[in-house]
């Protein structure tokens, strides 16, 4: 997958390039060019070299897709043979093949580290592409036994993964959540405090702030501004339910959607709404531009449905990114992943919502923070990458 589709990878590259815990002669990254008009990631570190290949996509015919898959695997393997790395970190089963070949037949002393952004059950692997099933077989036969580190994004997913592969040792298994970098932190909550009328912080002129009547808002005052940033489908998200609810409120809530990764029917639906209450930005927003954008909203939405274990037990990137920018978070109450982070006695709040019965949702009560203390987010990636980097740096 292209680096730009998965910001935790680029956050990790940035961290390892600036960490004092590890000294490396050369860091090589193997990925694909993105096809979604995202700004291409590059590292300013002189010893970090990024290798890109053509990305297989749905518009390619079967022969072209096959060529692109072979191109990535064969050329990555050959480059590994030339580079001869001491350690390799790979993401997901579909990246495993060149790592298997290199660590099995070329350099058996190479240390292997594996991270999974998604949890794939045995049933899901049985339904996936034949090539990925083959790669996963190689993982189970060789790479899992050899791996120094295997991580999932939260404890629930890691537990399911361990149940699927009980022979793995506990010391191999770790949790690496999808936290944003420290630079996303609002300056000691000053933006939110200024919105509440508690400070004299001066903001850049190009940032438009919500009303200072924040804590006194009711359904008759200024509209609440909510935002969703991420991928969209009708099957996997409560998009339509939220849009219909917002439209029914006739301007009491303004809903902005930033999504570049979505199905054509979803894009058509959003464009056909033609309402000032629901605004769709189909170009999305670049990852590094999000803090400035998010800081102008009151609430960030998580919209995933619990239609498989991976989604049900997901604590997504957006949860922590919204909190870093001082937004309240509303998430579907069917999700188990965010339950650990429910917060209603301090703000920003994390609140479970029944997205199938939004007419019963007391949103003015949910947004109210009278009498609550401000508690800034503590979820930043620098605090969790340190352990992995130390493990890589051990001889």
Short mmCIF file of C-alpha atoms in Angstrom, two decimals, residues 3-377:
data_model
loop_
_atom_site.label_atom_id
_atom_site.label_comp_id
_atom_site.label_asym_id
_atom_site.label_seq_id
_atom_site.Cartn_x
_atom_site.Cartn_y
_atom_site.Cartn_z
CA UNK A 3 2.76 5.25 2.36
CA UNK A 4 0.34 8.18 2.17
CA UNK A 5 -2.63 5.84 2.78
CA UNK A 6 -1.25 4.88 6.17
CA UNK A 7 0.08 7.86 8.20
CA UNK A 8 1.28 5.71 11.14
CA UNK A 9 4.00 4.40 8.82
CA UNK A 10 5.23 7.87 7.91
CA UNK A 11 5.01 8.90 11.57
CA UNK A 12 7.24 5.94 12.42
CA UNK A 13 9.74 6.78 9.68
CA UNK A 14 9.90 10.36 10.94
CA UNK A 15 10.43 9.11 14.48
CA UNK A 16 13.15 6.59 13.68
CA UNK A 17 14.99 9.21 11.60
CA UNK A 18 15.13 11.60 14.56
CA UNK A 19 15.43 9.13 17.44
CA UNK A 20 18.54 9.21 19.61
CA UNK A 21 17.92 5.56 20.52
CA UNK A 22 19.16 4.14 17.24
CA UNK A 23 21.98 4.85 14.83
CA UNK A 24 21.56 3.50 11.33
CA UNK A 25 23.79 3.60 8.29
CA UNK A 26 20.89 3.45 5.87
CA UNK A 27 17.11 3.13 6.13
CA UNK A 28 15.32 1.91 3.01
CA UNK A 29 11.57 2.00 2.52
CA UNK A 30 9.74 -0.07 -0.12
CA UNK A 31 6.25 1.06 -1.10
CA UNK A 32 4.08 2.08 -4.07
CA UNK A 33 3.16 5.35 -5.73
CA UNK A 34 -0.25 6.52 -4.56
CA UNK A 35 -3.05 6.92 -7.08
CA UNK A 36 -5.32 9.20 -5.03
CA UNK A 37 -3.62 12.53 -5.66
CA UNK A 38 -2.10 12.60 -2.21
CA UNK A 39 1.02 14.65 -1.62
CA UNK A 40 3.96 12.27 -1.86
CA UNK A 41 5.74 11.67 1.41
CA UNK A 42 9.50 12.10 1.54
CA UNK A 43 12.00 12.15 4.39
CA UNK A 44 14.52 14.94 4.88
CA UNK A 45 16.96 12.52 6.51
CA UNK A 46 19.92 11.99 4.13
CA UNK A 47 20.16 8.27 4.99
CA UNK A 48 16.50 7.47 4.39
CA UNK A 49 15.83 6.28 0.84
CA UNK A 50 12.31 5.54 -0.38
CA UNK A 51 11.78 3.08 -3.25
CA UNK A 52 8.43 3.33 -5.09
CA UNK A 53 6.71 0.97 -7.50
CA UNK A 54 3.50 1.15 -9.55
CA UNK A 55 0.40 0.50 -7.43
CA UNK A 56 -2.06 -2.19 -8.65
CA UNK A 57 -5.58 -0.77 -8.79
CA UNK A 58 -9.07 -1.85 -9.79
CA UNK A 59 -8.86 -0.13 -13.20
CA UNK A 60 -6.01 -2.37 -14.33
CA UNK A 61 -6.78 -5.55 -16.25
CA UNK A 62 -5.70 -8.83 -14.69
CA UNK A 63 -2.40 -9.06 -16.60
CA UNK A 64 -1.37 -5.53 -15.65
CA UNK A 65 -2.24 -6.16 -12.01
CA UNK A 66 -0.25 -9.39 -12.04
CA UNK A 67 2.76 -7.59 -13.53
CA UNK A 68 2.60 -4.89 -10.86
CA UNK A 69 2.42 -7.45 -8.05
CA UNK A 70 5.39 -9.34 -9.49
CA UNK A 71 7.27 -6.11 -10.06
CA UNK A 72 6.95 -5.09 -6.42
CA UNK A 73 7.84 -8.51 -5.00
CA UNK A 74 10.71 -9.39 -7.33
CA UNK A 75 12.38 -5.98 -7.34
CA UNK A 76 12.00 -5.56 -3.58
CA UNK A 77 13.58 -8.97 -3.04
CA UNK A 78 16.50 -8.14 -5.34
CA UNK A 79 17.03 -4.80 -3.63
CA UNK A 80 17.01 -6.53 -0.23
CA UNK A 81 19.70 -8.90 -1.47
CA UNK A 82 21.87 -5.93 -2.51
CA UNK A 83 21.08 -3.83 0.57
CA UNK A 84 21.54 -6.79 2.98
CA UNK A 85 19.66 -5.22 5.93
CA UNK A 86 20.18 -6.26 9.55
CA UNK A 87 16.49 -5.71 10.40
CA UNK A 88 13.25 -5.60 8.42
CA UNK A 89 9.88 -4.24 9.52
CA UNK A 90 6.99 -5.15 7.22
CA UNK A 91 3.32 -4.25 7.34
CA UNK A 92 0.54 -6.78 6.70
CA UNK A 93 0.60 -10.19 5.02
CA UNK A 94 0.63 -8.81 1.48
CA UNK A 95 4.14 -7.42 2.10
CA UNK A 96 5.55 -10.69 3.42
CA UNK A 97 6.81 -12.48 0.29
CA UNK A 98 10.12 -10.67 -0.39
CA UNK A 99 10.86 -10.70 3.35
CA UNK A 100 10.30 -14.45 3.46
CA UNK A 101 12.62 -15.08 0.50
CA UNK A 102 15.35 -12.85 1.89
CA UNK A 103 15.24 -14.10 5.50
CA UNK A 104 14.84 -17.77 4.53
CA UNK A 105 17.41 -18.09 1.79
CA UNK A 106 19.76 -15.08 1.87
CA UNK A 107 20.21 -13.75 5.41
CA UNK A 108 18.84 -15.98 8.17
CA UNK A 109 20.36 -13.69 10.82
CA UNK A 110 18.17 -10.77 9.77
CA UNK A 111 15.77 -9.67 12.52
CA UNK A 112 12.10 -9.61 11.51
CA UNK A 113 9.50 -7.18 12.88
CA UNK A 114 5.84 -7.36 11.80
CA UNK A 115 2.97 -4.92 12.30
CA UNK A 116 -0.70 -5.33 11.40
CA UNK A 117 -2.84 -2.26 10.91
CA UNK A 118 -5.92 -4.52 10.58
CA UNK A 119 -6.93 -7.74 12.30
CA UNK A 120 -7.78 -10.44 9.75
CA UNK A 121 -9.55 -13.50 11.16
CA UNK A 122 -9.04 -17.03 9.82
CA UNK A 123 -12.36 -16.70 8.00
CA UNK A 124 -11.27 -13.45 6.34
CA UNK A 125 -7.99 -14.99 5.21
CA UNK A 126 -9.95 -17.89 3.71
CA UNK A 127 -11.93 -15.42 1.57
CA UNK A 128 -9.08 -13.13 0.52
CA UNK A 129 -6.92 -13.27 -2.63
CA UNK A 130 -5.05 -16.51 -3.29
CA UNK A 131 -1.71 -14.70 -3.30
CA UNK A 132 -2.34 -13.18 0.16
CA UNK A 133 -3.41 -16.60 1.48
CA UNK A 134 -0.14 -17.99 0.13
CA UNK A 135 1.89 -15.19 1.76
CA UNK A 136 0.08 -15.80 5.06
CA UNK A 137 1.00 -19.48 4.86
CA UNK A 138 4.66 -18.46 4.57
CA UNK A 139 4.23 -16.21 7.60
CA UNK A 140 2.89 -19.08 9.68
CA UNK A 141 5.56 -21.53 8.50
CA UNK A 142 8.62 -19.30 8.82
CA UNK A 143 8.22 -15.61 9.59
CA UNK A 144 6.17 -15.91 12.80
CA UNK A 145 8.71 -18.30 14.32
CA UNK A 146 11.57 -15.98 13.40
CA UNK A 147 9.92 -12.66 14.29
CA UNK A 148 11.33 -10.63 17.18
CA UNK A 149 8.18 -8.50 17.26
CA UNK A 150 4.57 -8.86 16.06
CA UNK A 151 2.14 -6.06 16.86
CA UNK A 152 -1.50 -5.15 16.47
CA UNK A 153 -3.12 -1.74 17.08
CA UNK A 154 -4.88 -2.61 20.35
CA UNK A 155 -5.16 -5.30 23.05
CA UNK A 156 -8.41 -6.80 21.73
CA UNK A 157 -7.00 -7.36 18.25
CA UNK A 158 -3.78 -8.74 19.71
CA UNK A 159 -5.75 -11.19 21.84
CA UNK A 160 -7.73 -12.43 18.82
CA UNK A 161 -4.50 -12.75 16.85
CA UNK A 162 -2.89 -14.79 19.62
CA UNK A 163 -5.94 -17.07 19.76
CA UNK A 164 -5.55 -17.68 16.04
CA UNK A 165 -1.83 -18.42 16.48
CA UNK A 166 -1.44 -19.90 19.99
CA UNK A 167 2.12 -21.11 19.35
CA UNK A 168 3.41 -17.53 19.38
CA UNK A 169 5.30 -16.51 22.49
CA UNK A 170 3.95 -13.67 24.61
CA UNK A 171 7.25 -11.81 24.44
CA UNK A 172 6.83 -11.58 20.65
CA UNK A 173 3.47 -9.83 20.89
CA UNK A 174 3.00 -6.09 21.32
CA UNK A 175 0.50 -3.27 20.92
CA UNK A 176 1.25 -0.23 18.74
CA UNK A 177 -1.79 2.11 18.68
CA UNK A 178 -2.30 4.59 15.85
CA UNK A 179 -1.51 7.80 17.69
CA UNK A 180 -0.66 11.11 15.96
CA UNK A 181 2.67 12.88 16.53
CA UNK A 182 3.23 15.28 19.41
CA UNK A 183 3.18 18.27 17.07
CA UNK A 184 -0.59 17.76 16.68
CA UNK A 185 -1.11 18.82 20.29
CA UNK A 186 -2.92 22.10 20.68
CA UNK A 187 -0.87 24.55 22.74
CA UNK A 188 -1.94 23.45 26.23
CA UNK A 189 -5.56 23.57 25.15
CA UNK A 190 -5.40 27.29 24.47
CA UNK A 191 -7.54 27.08 21.35
CA UNK A 192 -10.39 25.39 23.19
CA UNK A 193 -9.99 27.67 26.18
CA UNK A 194 -10.12 30.75 23.97
CA UNK A 195 -13.28 29.43 22.34
CA UNK A 196 -14.73 29.11 25.81
CA UNK A 197 -13.77 32.69 26.57
CA UNK A 198 -11.08 31.82 29.13
CA UNK A 199 -7.94 33.27 27.62
CA UNK A 200 -6.25 35.89 25.58
CA UNK A 201 -4.45 33.67 23.13
CA UNK A 202 -4.04 35.31 19.72
CA UNK A 203 -4.67 33.06 16.75
CA UNK A 204 -3.44 33.33 13.17
CA UNK A 205 -5.77 35.51 11.10
CA UNK A 206 -6.49 32.70 8.64
CA UNK A 207 -8.06 30.48 11.32
CA UNK A 208 -11.78 31.10 11.70
CA UNK A 209 -12.89 30.26 15.22
CA UNK A 210 -16.33 29.10 16.36
CA UNK A 211 -18.40 31.36 18.58
CA UNK A 212 -17.25 32.15 22.13
CA UNK A 213 -20.77 31.33 23.35
CA UNK A 214 -19.63 27.72 23.32
CA UNK A 215 -20.74 26.52 26.76
CA UNK A 216 -24.07 28.38 26.44
CA UNK A 217 -25.07 26.91 23.09
CA UNK A 218 -28.52 25.47 22.78
CA UNK A 219 -30.40 24.21 19.78
CA UNK A 220 -31.58 27.80 19.22
CA UNK A 221 -28.11 29.37 19.10
CA UNK A 222 -25.06 28.91 16.94
CA UNK A 223 -24.83 25.62 15.04
CA UNK A 224 -22.57 22.88 16.35
CA UNK A 225 -19.80 22.08 13.87
CA UNK A 226 -19.02 18.41 13.40
CA UNK A 227 -16.51 16.78 11.05
CA UNK A 228 -15.65 13.39 9.61
CA UNK A 229 -12.28 12.66 7.98
CA UNK A 230 -11.68 9.23 6.48
CA UNK A 231 -12.83 6.58 4.03
CA UNK A 232 -16.53 5.99 3.37
CA UNK A 233 -18.93 3.29 2.25
CA UNK A 234 -22.59 2.63 2.96
CA UNK A 235 -21.82 -0.93 4.07
CA UNK A 236 -19.14 -0.03 6.62
CA UNK A 237 -20.22 3.40 7.95
CA UNK A 238 -23.27 5.23 9.32
CA UNK A 239 -22.88 8.00 6.77
CA UNK A 240 -26.44 8.07 5.46
CA UNK A 241 -27.94 7.93 8.95
CA UNK A 242 -25.91 10.94 10.09
CA UNK A 243 -26.62 12.96 6.93
CA UNK A 244 -30.37 12.42 7.23
CA UNK A 245 -30.28 13.37 10.91
CA UNK A 246 -28.29 16.57 10.24
CA UNK A 247 -30.68 17.57 7.43
CA UNK A 248 -33.66 17.05 9.74
CA UNK A 249 -32.17 19.52 12.26
CA UNK A 250 -32.34 22.34 9.69
CA UNK A 251 -29.05 24.06 10.47
CA UNK A 252 -28.65 23.33 14.18
CA UNK A 253 -25.65 21.18 13.25
CA UNK A 254 -23.24 21.71 10.33
CA UNK A 255 -21.59 18.51 9.11
CA UNK A 256 -18.38 18.65 7.02
CA UNK A 257 -16.99 15.53 5.33
CA UNK A 258 -13.43 15.18 4.04
CA UNK A 259 -13.05 11.93 2.11
CA UNK A 260 -11.05 11.01 -0.99
CA UNK A 261 -11.30 7.22 -0.52
CA UNK A 262 -14.93 6.31 -1.17
CA UNK A 263 -17.18 4.36 -3.49
CA UNK A 264 -18.82 6.00 -6.49
CA UNK A 265 -22.35 5.55 -5.09
CA UNK A 266 -21.32 7.34 -1.87
CA UNK A 267 -19.75 10.18 -3.82
CA UNK A 268 -22.90 10.51 -5.95
CA UNK A 269 -25.12 10.53 -2.85
CA UNK A 270 -23.11 13.29 -1.16
CA UNK A 271 -22.96 15.44 -4.28
CA UNK A 272 -26.72 15.07 -4.78
CA UNK A 273 -27.58 16.27 -1.26
CA UNK A 274 -27.11 19.90 -2.30
CA UNK A 275 -27.41 21.24 1.24
CA UNK A 276 -25.48 23.88 3.15
CA UNK A 277 -25.85 21.73 6.27
CA UNK A 278 -23.80 18.85 4.86
CA UNK A 279 -20.61 19.83 3.02
CA UNK A 280 -18.55 17.28 1.11
CA UNK A 281 -14.89 17.90 0.22
CA UNK A 282 -14.00 15.11 -2.17
CA UNK A 283 -10.30 15.97 -2.35
CA UNK A 284 -10.03 15.16 1.35
CA UNK A 285 -7.33 16.81 3.43
CA UNK A 286 -3.59 16.12 3.59
CA UNK A 287 -2.56 14.45 6.84
CA UNK A 288 -0.21 17.19 8.00
CA UNK A 289 -2.85 19.86 7.29
CA UNK A 290 -5.44 18.25 9.53
CA UNK A 291 -4.59 19.86 12.91
CA UNK A 292 -5.25 23.35 11.58
CA UNK A 293 -8.53 22.19 10.04
CA UNK A 294 -9.76 20.04 12.93
CA UNK A 295 -9.15 22.77 15.49
CA UNK A 296 -12.04 24.75 13.96
CA UNK A 297 -14.65 22.11 14.87
CA UNK A 298 -16.52 21.06 17.99
CA UNK A 299 -16.94 17.33 17.42
CA UNK A 300 -15.16 14.65 15.40
CA UNK A 301 -17.18 11.64 14.25
CA UNK A 302 -16.26 7.98 14.01
CA UNK A 303 -18.78 6.26 11.72
CA UNK A 304 -17.69 2.63 11.43
CA UNK A 305 -20.28 -0.12 11.73
CA UNK A 306 -19.52 -3.30 13.69
CA UNK A 307 -19.89 -5.61 10.70
CA UNK A 308 -16.82 -7.75 11.45
CA UNK A 309 -14.38 -8.24 14.39
CA UNK A 310 -11.78 -5.96 12.80
CA UNK A 311 -14.17 -3.00 12.86
CA UNK A 312 -15.91 -3.95 16.10
CA UNK A 313 -12.67 -3.92 18.07
CA UNK A 314 -11.12 -0.97 16.29
CA UNK A 315 -9.90 2.15 18.09
CA UNK A 316 -9.23 4.10 14.87
CA UNK A 317 -6.63 6.76 14.11
CA UNK A 318 -9.27 9.44 14.09
CA UNK A 319 -10.19 8.91 17.74
CA UNK A 320 -6.74 10.04 18.85
CA UNK A 321 -6.33 12.65 16.14
CA UNK A 322 -9.60 14.35 17.11
CA UNK A 323 -8.61 14.30 20.79
CA UNK A 324 -5.17 15.74 20.02
CA UNK A 325 -6.95 18.72 18.46
CA UNK A 326 -9.32 19.12 21.43
CA UNK A 327 -12.48 17.89 19.69
CA UNK A 328 -15.15 15.87 21.43
CA UNK A 329 -15.58 12.45 19.81
CA UNK A 330 -18.91 10.78 19.03
CA UNK A 331 -18.58 7.12 18.08
CA UNK A 332 -21.10 4.30 17.38
CA UNK A 333 -22.02 2.50 20.60
CA UNK A 334 -21.72 -0.88 18.84
CA UNK A 335 -17.93 -0.48 18.65
CA UNK A 336 -15.91 -2.06 21.45
CA UNK A 337 -12.52 -0.53 20.64
CA UNK A 338 -13.22 3.05 21.82
CA UNK A 339 -14.95 2.01 25.08
CA UNK A 340 -11.69 2.19 27.02
CA UNK A 341 -11.47 5.90 26.15
CA UNK A 342 -15.02 6.98 27.13
CA UNK A 343 -14.77 10.33 28.92
CA UNK A 344 -17.73 12.36 30.13
CA UNK A 345 -16.49 14.02 33.34
CA UNK A 346 -13.71 16.02 31.64
CA UNK A 347 -13.36 17.47 28.16
CA UNK A 348 -12.71 16.76 25.34
CA UNK A 349 -15.37 14.06 25.74
CA UNK A 350 -15.54 10.63 24.13
CA UNK A 351 -19.20 9.63 23.93
CA UNK A 352 -20.90 6.47 22.58
CA UNK A 353 -23.90 7.26 20.37
CA UNK A 354 -26.67 5.06 18.97
CA UNK A 355 -26.32 5.99 15.31
CA UNK A 356 -29.35 3.87 14.42
CA UNK A 357 -31.60 6.03 16.63
CA UNK A 358 -30.18 9.52 16.30
CA UNK A 359 -33.57 11.17 16.84
CA UNK A 360 -33.22 10.16 20.50
CA UNK A 361 -29.69 11.55 20.84
CA UNK A 362 -29.48 14.51 23.26
CA UNK A 363 -26.75 16.27 21.34
CA UNK A 364 -27.02 19.58 23.23
CA UNK A 365 -26.39 17.70 26.48
CA UNK A 366 -23.49 15.82 24.88
CA UNK A 367 -21.79 19.03 23.76
CA UNK A 368 -22.26 20.82 27.10
CA UNK A 369 -19.13 21.10 29.24
CA UNK A 370 -20.37 23.31 32.09
CA UNK A 371 -18.47 22.45 35.26
CA UNK A 372 -16.04 20.11 33.52
CA UNK A 373 -12.27 20.40 33.66
CA UNK A 374 -10.07 20.42 30.59
CA UNK A 375 -7.84 17.36 30.19
CA UNK A 376 -5.54 17.42 27.14
CA UNK A 377 -4.84 14.28 25.15
#
